[in-house]
CSV table of C-alpha atoms in Angstrom, one decimal:
chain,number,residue,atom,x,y,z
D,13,UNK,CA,-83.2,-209.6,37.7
D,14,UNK,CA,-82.0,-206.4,36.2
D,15,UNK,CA,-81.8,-202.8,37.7
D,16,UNK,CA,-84.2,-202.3,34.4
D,17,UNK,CA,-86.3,-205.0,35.3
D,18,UNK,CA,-86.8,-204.4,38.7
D,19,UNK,CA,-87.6,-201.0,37.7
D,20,UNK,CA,-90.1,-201.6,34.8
D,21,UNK,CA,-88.5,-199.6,33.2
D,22,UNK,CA,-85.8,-199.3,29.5
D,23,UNK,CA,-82.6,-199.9,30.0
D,24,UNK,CA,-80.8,-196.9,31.8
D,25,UNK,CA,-77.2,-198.0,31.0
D,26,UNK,CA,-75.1,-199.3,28.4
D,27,UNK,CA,-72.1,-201.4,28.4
D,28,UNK,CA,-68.9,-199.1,27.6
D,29,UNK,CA,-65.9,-200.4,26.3
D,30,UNK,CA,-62.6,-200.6,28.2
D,31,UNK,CA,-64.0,-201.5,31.5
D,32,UNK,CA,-66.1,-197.9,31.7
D,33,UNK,CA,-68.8,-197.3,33.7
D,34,UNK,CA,-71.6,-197.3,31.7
D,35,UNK,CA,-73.6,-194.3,30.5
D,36,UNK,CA,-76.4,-193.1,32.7
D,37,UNK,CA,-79.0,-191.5,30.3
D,38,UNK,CA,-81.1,-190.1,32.8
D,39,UNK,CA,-78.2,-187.9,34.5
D,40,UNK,CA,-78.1,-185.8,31.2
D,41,UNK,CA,-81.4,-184.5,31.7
D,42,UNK,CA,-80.8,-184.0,35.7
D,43,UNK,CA,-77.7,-181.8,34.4
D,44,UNK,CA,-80.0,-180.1,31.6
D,45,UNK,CA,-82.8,-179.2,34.5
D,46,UNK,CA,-81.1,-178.3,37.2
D,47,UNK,CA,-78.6,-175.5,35.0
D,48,UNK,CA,-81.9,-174.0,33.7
D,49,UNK,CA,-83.1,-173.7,37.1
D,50,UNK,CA,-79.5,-171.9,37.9
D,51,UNK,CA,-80.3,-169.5,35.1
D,52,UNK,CA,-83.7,-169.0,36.5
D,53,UNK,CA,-82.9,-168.0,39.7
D,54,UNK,CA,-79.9,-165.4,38.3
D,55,UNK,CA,-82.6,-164.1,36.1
D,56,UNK,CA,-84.7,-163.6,39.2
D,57,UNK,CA,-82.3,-161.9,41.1
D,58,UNK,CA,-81.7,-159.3,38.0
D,59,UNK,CA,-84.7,-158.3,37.2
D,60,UNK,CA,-86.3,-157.8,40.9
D,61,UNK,CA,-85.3,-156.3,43.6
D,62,UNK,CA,-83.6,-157.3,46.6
D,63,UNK,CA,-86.7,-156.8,49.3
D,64,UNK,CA,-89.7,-158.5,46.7
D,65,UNK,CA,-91.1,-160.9,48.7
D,66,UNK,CA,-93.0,-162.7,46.0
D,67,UNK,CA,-89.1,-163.1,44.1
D,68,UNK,CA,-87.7,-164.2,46.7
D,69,UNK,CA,-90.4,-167.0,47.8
D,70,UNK,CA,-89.1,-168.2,43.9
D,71,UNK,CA,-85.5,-167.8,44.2
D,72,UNK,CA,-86.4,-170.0,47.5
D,73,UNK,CA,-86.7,-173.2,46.7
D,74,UNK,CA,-84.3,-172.8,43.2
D,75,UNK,CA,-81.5,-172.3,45.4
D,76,UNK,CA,-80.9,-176.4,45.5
D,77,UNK,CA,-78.8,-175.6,42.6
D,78,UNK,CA,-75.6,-176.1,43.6
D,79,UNK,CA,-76.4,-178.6,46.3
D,80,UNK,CA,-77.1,-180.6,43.6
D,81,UNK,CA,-74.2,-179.9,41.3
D,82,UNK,CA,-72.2,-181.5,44.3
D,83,UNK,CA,-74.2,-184.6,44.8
D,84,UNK,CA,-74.0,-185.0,40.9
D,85,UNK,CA,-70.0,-184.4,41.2
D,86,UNK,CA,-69.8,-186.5,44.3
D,87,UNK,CA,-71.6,-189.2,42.3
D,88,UNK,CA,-69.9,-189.2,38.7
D,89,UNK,CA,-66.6,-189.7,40.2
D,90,UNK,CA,-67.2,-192.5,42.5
D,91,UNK,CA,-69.5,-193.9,39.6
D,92,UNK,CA,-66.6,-194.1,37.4
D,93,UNK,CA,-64.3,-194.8,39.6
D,94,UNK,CA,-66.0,-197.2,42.4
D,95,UNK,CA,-64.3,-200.5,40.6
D,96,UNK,CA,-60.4,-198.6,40.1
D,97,UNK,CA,-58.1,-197.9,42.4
D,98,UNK,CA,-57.4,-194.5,42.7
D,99,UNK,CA,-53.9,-192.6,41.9
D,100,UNK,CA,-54.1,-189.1,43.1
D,101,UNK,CA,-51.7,-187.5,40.9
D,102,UNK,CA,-53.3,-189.4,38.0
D,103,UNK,CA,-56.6,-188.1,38.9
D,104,UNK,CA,-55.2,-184.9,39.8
D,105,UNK,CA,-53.4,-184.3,36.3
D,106,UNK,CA,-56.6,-186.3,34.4
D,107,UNK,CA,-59.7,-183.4,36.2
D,108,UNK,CA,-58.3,-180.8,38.1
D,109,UNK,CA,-57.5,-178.9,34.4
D,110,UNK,CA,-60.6,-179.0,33.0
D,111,UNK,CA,-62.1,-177.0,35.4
D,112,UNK,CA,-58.9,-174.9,36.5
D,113,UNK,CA,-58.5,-173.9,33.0
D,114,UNK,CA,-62.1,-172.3,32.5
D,115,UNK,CA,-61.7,-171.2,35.9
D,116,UNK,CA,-58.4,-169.1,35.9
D,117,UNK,CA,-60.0,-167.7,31.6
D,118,UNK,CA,-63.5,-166.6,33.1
D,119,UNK,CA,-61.7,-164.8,36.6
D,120,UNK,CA,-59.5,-163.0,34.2
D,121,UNK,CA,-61.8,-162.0,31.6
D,122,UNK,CA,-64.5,-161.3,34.6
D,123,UNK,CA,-61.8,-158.9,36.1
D,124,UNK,CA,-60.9,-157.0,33.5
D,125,UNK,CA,-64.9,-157.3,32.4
D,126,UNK,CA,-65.9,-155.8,35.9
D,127,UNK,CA,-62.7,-153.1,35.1
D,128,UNK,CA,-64.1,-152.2,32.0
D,129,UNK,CA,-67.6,-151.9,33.1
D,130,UNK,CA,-66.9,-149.6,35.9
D,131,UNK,CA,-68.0,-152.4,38.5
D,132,UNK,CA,-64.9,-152.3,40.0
D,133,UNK,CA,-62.8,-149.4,40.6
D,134,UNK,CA,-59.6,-149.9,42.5
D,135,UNK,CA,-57.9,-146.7,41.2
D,136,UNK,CA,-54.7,-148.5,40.2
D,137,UNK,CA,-52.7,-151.1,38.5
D,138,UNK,CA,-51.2,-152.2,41.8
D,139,UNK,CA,-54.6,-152.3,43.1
D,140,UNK,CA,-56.2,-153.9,40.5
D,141,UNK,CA,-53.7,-156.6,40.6
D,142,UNK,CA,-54.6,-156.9,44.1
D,143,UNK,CA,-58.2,-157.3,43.5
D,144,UNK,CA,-57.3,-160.2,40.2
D,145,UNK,CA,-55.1,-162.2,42.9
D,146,UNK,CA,-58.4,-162.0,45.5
D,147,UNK,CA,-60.5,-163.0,43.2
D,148,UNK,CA,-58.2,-166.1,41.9
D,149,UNK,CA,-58.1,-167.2,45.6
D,150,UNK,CA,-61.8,-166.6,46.8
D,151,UNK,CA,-63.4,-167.1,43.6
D,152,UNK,CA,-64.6,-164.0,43.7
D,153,UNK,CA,-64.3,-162.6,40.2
D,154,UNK,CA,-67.9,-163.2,39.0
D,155,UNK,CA,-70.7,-164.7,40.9
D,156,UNK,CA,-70.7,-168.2,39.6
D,157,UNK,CA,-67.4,-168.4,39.7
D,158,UNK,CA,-67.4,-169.9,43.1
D,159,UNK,CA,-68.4,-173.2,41.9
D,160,UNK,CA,-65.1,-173.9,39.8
D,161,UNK,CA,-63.3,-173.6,42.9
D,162,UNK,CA,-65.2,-175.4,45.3
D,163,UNK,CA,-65.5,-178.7,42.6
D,164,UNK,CA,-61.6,-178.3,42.5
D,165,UNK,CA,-61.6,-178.9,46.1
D,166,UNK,CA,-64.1,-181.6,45.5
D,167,UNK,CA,-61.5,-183.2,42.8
D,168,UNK,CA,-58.1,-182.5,45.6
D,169,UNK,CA,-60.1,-184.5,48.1
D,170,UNK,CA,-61.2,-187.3,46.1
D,171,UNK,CA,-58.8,-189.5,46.2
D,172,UNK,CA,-59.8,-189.9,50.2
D,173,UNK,CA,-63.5,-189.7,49.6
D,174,UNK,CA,-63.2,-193.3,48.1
D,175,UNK,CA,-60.8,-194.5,50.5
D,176,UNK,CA,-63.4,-193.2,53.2
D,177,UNK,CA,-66.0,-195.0,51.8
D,178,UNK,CA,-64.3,-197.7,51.2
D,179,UNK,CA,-62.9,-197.6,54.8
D,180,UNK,CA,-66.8,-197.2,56.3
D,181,UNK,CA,-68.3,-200.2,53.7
D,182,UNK,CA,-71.6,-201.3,55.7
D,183,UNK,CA,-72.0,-198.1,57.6
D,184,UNK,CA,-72.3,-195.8,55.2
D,185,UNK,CA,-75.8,-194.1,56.8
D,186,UNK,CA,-74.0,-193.5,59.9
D,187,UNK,CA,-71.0,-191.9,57.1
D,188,UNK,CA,-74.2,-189.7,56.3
D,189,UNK,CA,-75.8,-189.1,59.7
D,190,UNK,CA,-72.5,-187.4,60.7
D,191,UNK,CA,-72.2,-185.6,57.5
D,192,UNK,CA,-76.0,-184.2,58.1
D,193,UNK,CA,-75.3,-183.1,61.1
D,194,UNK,CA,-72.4,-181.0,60.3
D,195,UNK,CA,-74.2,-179.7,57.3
D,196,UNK,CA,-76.8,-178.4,59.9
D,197,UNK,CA,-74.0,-177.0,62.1
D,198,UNK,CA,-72.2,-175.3,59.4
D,199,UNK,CA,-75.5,-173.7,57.9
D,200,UNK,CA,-76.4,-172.4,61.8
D,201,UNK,CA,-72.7,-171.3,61.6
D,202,UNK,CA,-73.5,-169.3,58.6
D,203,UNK,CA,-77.0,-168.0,58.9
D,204,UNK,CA,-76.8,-167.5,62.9
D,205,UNK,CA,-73.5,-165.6,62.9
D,206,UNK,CA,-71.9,-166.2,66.4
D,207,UNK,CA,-70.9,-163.1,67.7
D,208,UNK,CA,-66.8,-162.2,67.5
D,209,UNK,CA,-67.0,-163.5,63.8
D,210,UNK,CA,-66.7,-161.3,61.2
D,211,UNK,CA,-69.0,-161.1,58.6
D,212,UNK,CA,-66.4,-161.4,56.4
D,213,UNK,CA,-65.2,-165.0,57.2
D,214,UNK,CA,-69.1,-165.7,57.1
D,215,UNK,CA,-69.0,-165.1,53.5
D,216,UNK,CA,-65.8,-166.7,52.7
D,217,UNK,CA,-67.1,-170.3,54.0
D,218,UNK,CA,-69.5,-170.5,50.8
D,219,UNK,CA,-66.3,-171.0,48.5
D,220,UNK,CA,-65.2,-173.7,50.4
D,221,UNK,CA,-66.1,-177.2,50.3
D,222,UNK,CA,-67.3,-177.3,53.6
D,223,UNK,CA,-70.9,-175.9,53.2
D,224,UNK,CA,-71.7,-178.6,50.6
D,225,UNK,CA,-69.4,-181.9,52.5
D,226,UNK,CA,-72.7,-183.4,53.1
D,227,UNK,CA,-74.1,-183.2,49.4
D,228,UNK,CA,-70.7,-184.2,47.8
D,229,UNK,CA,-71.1,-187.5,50.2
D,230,UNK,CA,-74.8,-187.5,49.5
D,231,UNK,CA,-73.9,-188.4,46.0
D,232,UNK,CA,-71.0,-190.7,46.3
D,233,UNK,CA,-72.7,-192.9,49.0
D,234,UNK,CA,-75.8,-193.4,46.2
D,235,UNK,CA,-73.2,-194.2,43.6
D,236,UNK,CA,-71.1,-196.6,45.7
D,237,UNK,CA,-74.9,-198.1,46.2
D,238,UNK,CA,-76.5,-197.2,42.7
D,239,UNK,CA,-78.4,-200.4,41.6
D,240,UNK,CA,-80.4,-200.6,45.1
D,241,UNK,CA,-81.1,-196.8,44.9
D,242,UNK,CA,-82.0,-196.8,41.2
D,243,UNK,CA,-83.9,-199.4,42.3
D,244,UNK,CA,-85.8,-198.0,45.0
D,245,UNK,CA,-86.5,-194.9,43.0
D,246,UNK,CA,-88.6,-196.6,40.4
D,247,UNK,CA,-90.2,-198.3,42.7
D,248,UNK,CA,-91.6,-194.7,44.8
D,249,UNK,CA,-91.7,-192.0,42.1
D,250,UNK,CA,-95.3,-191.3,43.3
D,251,UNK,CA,-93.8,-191.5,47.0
D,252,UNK,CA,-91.3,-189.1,46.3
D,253,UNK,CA,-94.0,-186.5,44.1
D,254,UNK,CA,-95.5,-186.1,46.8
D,255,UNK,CA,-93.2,-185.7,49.3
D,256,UNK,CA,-91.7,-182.9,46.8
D,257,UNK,CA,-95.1,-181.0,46.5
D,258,UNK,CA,-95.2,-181.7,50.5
D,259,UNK,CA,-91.6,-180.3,51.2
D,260,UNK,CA,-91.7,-177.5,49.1
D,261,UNK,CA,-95.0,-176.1,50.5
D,262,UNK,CA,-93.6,-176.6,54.0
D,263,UNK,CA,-90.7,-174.7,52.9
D,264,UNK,CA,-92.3,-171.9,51.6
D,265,UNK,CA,-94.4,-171.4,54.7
D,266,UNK,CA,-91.2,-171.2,56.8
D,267,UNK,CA,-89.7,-168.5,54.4
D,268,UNK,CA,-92.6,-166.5,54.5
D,269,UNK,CA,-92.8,-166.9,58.8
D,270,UNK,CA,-89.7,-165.9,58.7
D,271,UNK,CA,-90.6,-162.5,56.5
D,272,UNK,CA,-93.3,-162.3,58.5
D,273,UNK,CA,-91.1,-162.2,62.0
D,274,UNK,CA,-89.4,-159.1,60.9
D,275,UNK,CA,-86.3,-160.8,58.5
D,276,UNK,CA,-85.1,-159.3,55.2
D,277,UNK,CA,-86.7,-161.1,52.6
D,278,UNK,CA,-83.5,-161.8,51.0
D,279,UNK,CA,-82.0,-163.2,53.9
D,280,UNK,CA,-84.8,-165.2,54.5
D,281,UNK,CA,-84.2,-166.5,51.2
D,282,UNK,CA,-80.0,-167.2,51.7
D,283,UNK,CA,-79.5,-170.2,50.0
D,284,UNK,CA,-77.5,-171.6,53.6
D,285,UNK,CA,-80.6,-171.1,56.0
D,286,UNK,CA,-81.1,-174.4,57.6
D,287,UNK,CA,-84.6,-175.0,56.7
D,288,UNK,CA,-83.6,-175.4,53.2
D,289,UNK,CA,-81.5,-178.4,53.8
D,290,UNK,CA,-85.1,-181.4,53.9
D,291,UNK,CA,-86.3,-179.5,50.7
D,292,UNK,CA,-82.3,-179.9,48.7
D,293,UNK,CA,-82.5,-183.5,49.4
D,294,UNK,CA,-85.9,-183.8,48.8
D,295,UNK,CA,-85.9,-182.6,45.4
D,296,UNK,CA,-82.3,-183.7,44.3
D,297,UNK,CA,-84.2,-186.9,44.7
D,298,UNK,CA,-87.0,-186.2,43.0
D,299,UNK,CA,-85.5,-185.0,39.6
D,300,UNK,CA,-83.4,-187.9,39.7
D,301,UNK,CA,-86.8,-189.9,40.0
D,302,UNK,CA,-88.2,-188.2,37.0
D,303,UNK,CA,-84.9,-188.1,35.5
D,304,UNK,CA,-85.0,-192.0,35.1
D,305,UNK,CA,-89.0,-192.4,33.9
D,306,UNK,CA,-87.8,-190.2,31.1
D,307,UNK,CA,-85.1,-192.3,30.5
D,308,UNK,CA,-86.5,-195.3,30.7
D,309,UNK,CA,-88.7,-194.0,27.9
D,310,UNK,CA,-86.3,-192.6,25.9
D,311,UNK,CA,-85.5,-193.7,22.2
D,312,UNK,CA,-82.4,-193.8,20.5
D,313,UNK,CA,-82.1,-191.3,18.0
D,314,UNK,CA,-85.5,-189.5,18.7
D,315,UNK,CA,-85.7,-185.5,18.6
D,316,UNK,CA,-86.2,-185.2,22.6
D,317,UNK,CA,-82.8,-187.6,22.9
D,318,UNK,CA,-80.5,-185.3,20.5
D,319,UNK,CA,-81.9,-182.3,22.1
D,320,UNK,CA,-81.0,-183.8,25.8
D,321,UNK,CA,-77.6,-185.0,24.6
D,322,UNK,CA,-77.1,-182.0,22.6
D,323,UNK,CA,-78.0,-179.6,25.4
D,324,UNK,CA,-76.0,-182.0,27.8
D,325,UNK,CA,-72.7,-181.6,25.9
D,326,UNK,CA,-73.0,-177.8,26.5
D,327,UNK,CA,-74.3,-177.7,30.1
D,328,UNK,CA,-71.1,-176.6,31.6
D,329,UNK,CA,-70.3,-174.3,28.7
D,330,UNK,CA,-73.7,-172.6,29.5
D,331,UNK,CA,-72.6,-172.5,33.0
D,332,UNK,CA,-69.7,-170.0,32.3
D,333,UNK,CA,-71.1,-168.2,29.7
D,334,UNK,CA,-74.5,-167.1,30.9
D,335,UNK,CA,-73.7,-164.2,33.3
D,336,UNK,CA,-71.9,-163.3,30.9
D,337,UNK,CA,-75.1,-163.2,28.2
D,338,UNK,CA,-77.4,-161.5,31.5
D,339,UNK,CA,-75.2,-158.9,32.5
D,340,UNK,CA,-75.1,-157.9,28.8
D,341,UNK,CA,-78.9,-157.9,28.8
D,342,UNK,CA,-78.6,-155.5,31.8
D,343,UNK,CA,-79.7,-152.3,29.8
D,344,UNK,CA,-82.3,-153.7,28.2
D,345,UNK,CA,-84.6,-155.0,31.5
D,346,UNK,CA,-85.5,-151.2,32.4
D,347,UNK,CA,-86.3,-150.9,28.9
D,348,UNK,CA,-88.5,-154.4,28.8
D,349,UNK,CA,-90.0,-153.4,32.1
D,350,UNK,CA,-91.8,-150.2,31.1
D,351,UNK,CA,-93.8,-152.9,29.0
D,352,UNK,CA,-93.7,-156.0,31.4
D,353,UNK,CA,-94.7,-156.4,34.9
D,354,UNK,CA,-94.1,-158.8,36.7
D,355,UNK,CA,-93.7,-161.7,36.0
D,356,UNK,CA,-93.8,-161.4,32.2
D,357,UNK,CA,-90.5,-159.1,32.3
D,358,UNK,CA,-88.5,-162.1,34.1
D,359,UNK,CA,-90.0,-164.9,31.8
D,360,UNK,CA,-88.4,-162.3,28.7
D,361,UNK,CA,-85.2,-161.9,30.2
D,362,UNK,CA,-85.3,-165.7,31.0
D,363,UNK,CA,-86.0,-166.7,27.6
D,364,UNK,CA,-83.4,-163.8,26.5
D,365,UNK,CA,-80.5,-165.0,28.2
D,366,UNK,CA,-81.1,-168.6,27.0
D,367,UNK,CA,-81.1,-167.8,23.9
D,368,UNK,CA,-78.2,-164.9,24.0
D,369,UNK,CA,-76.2,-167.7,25.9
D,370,UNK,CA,-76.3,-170.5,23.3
D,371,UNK,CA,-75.4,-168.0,20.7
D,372,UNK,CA,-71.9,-167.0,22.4
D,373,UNK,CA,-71.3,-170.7,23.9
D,374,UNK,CA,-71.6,-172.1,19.7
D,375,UNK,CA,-69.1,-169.2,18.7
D,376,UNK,CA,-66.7,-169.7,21.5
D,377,UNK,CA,-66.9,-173.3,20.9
D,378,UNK,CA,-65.4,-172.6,17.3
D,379,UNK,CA,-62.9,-170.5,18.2
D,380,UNK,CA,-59.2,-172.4,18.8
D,381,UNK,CA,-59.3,-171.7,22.7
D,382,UNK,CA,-62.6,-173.1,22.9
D,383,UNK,CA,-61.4,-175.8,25.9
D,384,UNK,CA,-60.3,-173.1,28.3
D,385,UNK,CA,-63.6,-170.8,27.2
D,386,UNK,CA,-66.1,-173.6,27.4
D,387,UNK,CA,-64.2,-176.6,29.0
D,388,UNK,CA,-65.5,-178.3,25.8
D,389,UNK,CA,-63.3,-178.8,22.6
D,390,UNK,CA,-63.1,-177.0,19.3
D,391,UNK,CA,-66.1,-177.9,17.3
D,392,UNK,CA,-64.5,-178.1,13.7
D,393,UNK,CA,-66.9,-177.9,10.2
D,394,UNK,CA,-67.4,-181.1,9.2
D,395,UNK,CA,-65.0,-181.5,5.7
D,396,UNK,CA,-67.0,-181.9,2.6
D,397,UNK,CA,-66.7,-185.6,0.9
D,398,UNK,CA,-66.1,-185.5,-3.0
């Protein structure tokens, strides 16, 4: 019996040529929600302020984000590369430049952006050449940013992720037992800072890869396992709907004890407060779960499939561009606020940056440098036929 079959469901992958791994459907449309849920909670963040409870009890639960951008990363790669044997410096010279590229474009351009702006003032070239060299190393340059560094790590250590799973075969829970519990060490390490350590080494941790080692394996442990788990997932969807609705309740009523005990709301909120670690799993799980119903019910050439695919192919071009498109829209929220409360003024700005985003990512992606801009390639006018 099929992984289709057994999940009464379409077929969710197709042969590829060449020995590929074959296309998961359903992990466009994961991609495609969870980047409008990053955009959400940036949007948030702009357009309310810091010590808003009810924006923060939002921002709360959105903050899975980029725990699940590394269980997706941790489980492309082994995906498509469970059945090779890895060469590091092939891999190396294959990934690592289609994110360093964007990476070292956007630092610049947010430098000399933030320079420009008046965000950063450092009062002189040798300063500000100190500040570009910071901001190369901690990711710093922009807020986002952070995320092209940390998958680079993610791509450097690859090579002995799949020889650790490989080495661990048949004991991979215990592989993510251990993981799990330093994720919940690392997080009290963070949110609980121990006294003698600066604040500033607290904040450095979150462009490392060590805050999101348990995620990163998360993934590659359900790849190296993918037709049981796919499996099992069609199987529970109702199981894991309800434990989603169950989770997130319990995690907002934690957040808001935790107001409620005398805590900054937006530090109640900090995406690496332990309590948040049941709901990331929880509902990396349960997109994934509707990820593949939608997939199983997808159809070839239908509008919803082009717009998936579509928005797919742009996903990581969206990525980079929309701070970009938001901190553009800055002036405009006080202006859209004297006729919006809340929540209509974010749902505007929401829908605004969306749209303001697109607009630049389809311009850059015509422009001849489009690869390091977008990490996509040039789109090119298709040529007339006679």
């Amino acid at each position: 019996m099929t992984t289709a079959q057994a999940t009464l469901e379409a077929p969710s992958r197709i042969a590829r040529p060449g020995g590929k791994a074959p296309y998961l459907h359903q992990i466009d449309l994961f991609r495609l929600v969870t980047f409008a849920c990053v955009i959400l909670i940036h949007v948030v963040g702009a357009t309310n302020f810091a010590q808003d409870v009810g924006a923060n009890a939002v921002e709360t639960p959105l903050h899975f984000t980029r725990e699940a951008f590394f269980a997706l990363t941790g489980f492309v790669l082994v995906f498509q590369n469970r059945g090779r044997e890895i060469t590091p410096g092939d891999f190396w010279r294959k990934r690592l430049p289609l994110v360093a590229t964007p990476y070292l474009a956007w630092s610049m351009f947010f430098w000399a952006f933030s320079l420009v702006t008046g965000t950063q003032q450092p009062g002189s070239l040798e300063a500000s050449m100190r500040l570009l060299l910071k901001d190369l190393v901690t990711g710093g340059a922009w807020y986002h940013l952070y995320f092209l560094l940390v998958t680079m790590q993610v791509y450097l250590l690859f090579p002995w992720i799949m020889k650790l799973l490989r080495a661990t075969e048949g004991k991979h829970k215990w592989l993510l037992l251990g993981s799990g519990v330093l994720q919940a060490g690392v997080t009290l390490f963070m949110t609980y800072q121990p006294f003698g350590v600066s604040y500033e080494t607290i904040t450095h941790l979150y462009a490392t890869v060590l805050p999101y080692q348990f995620y990163t394996l998360f993934g590659a442990v359900v790849a190296m396992h993918f037709e049981t788990v796919h499996a099992w997932v069609g199987r529970h969807r109702l199981l894991l709907g309800g434990l989603l609705v169950a989770v997130l309740a319990g995690t907002e009523w934690v957040y808001l004890r935790t107001v409620h005990s005398g805590t900054f709301p937006q530090v109640a909120s900090d995406p690496f407060q332990p309590y948040l670690i049941p709901w990331c799993v929880t509902v990396i799980a349960a997109i994934y779960a509707f990820a593949t119903w939608w997939s199983g019910r997808r159809r070839e050439g239908s509008r919803g499939a082009r717009l998936v695919s579509w928005a797919a192919n742009r996903s990581f071009s969206i990525f980079l561009v929309h701070p970009l498109a938001l901190a553009l829209l800055g002036p405009v929220i006080p202006v859209v606020a004297e006729h919006f409360g809340a929540p209509w003024l974010s749902v505007v700005i929401y829908l605004a940056t969306i749209v303001s985003t697109i607009l630049i990512v389809e311009a850059l992606r015509r422009l001849p440098g489009s690869r390091a801009l977008t990490g996509r390639p040039r789109l090119r006018p298709a040529k007339a036929t006679a």
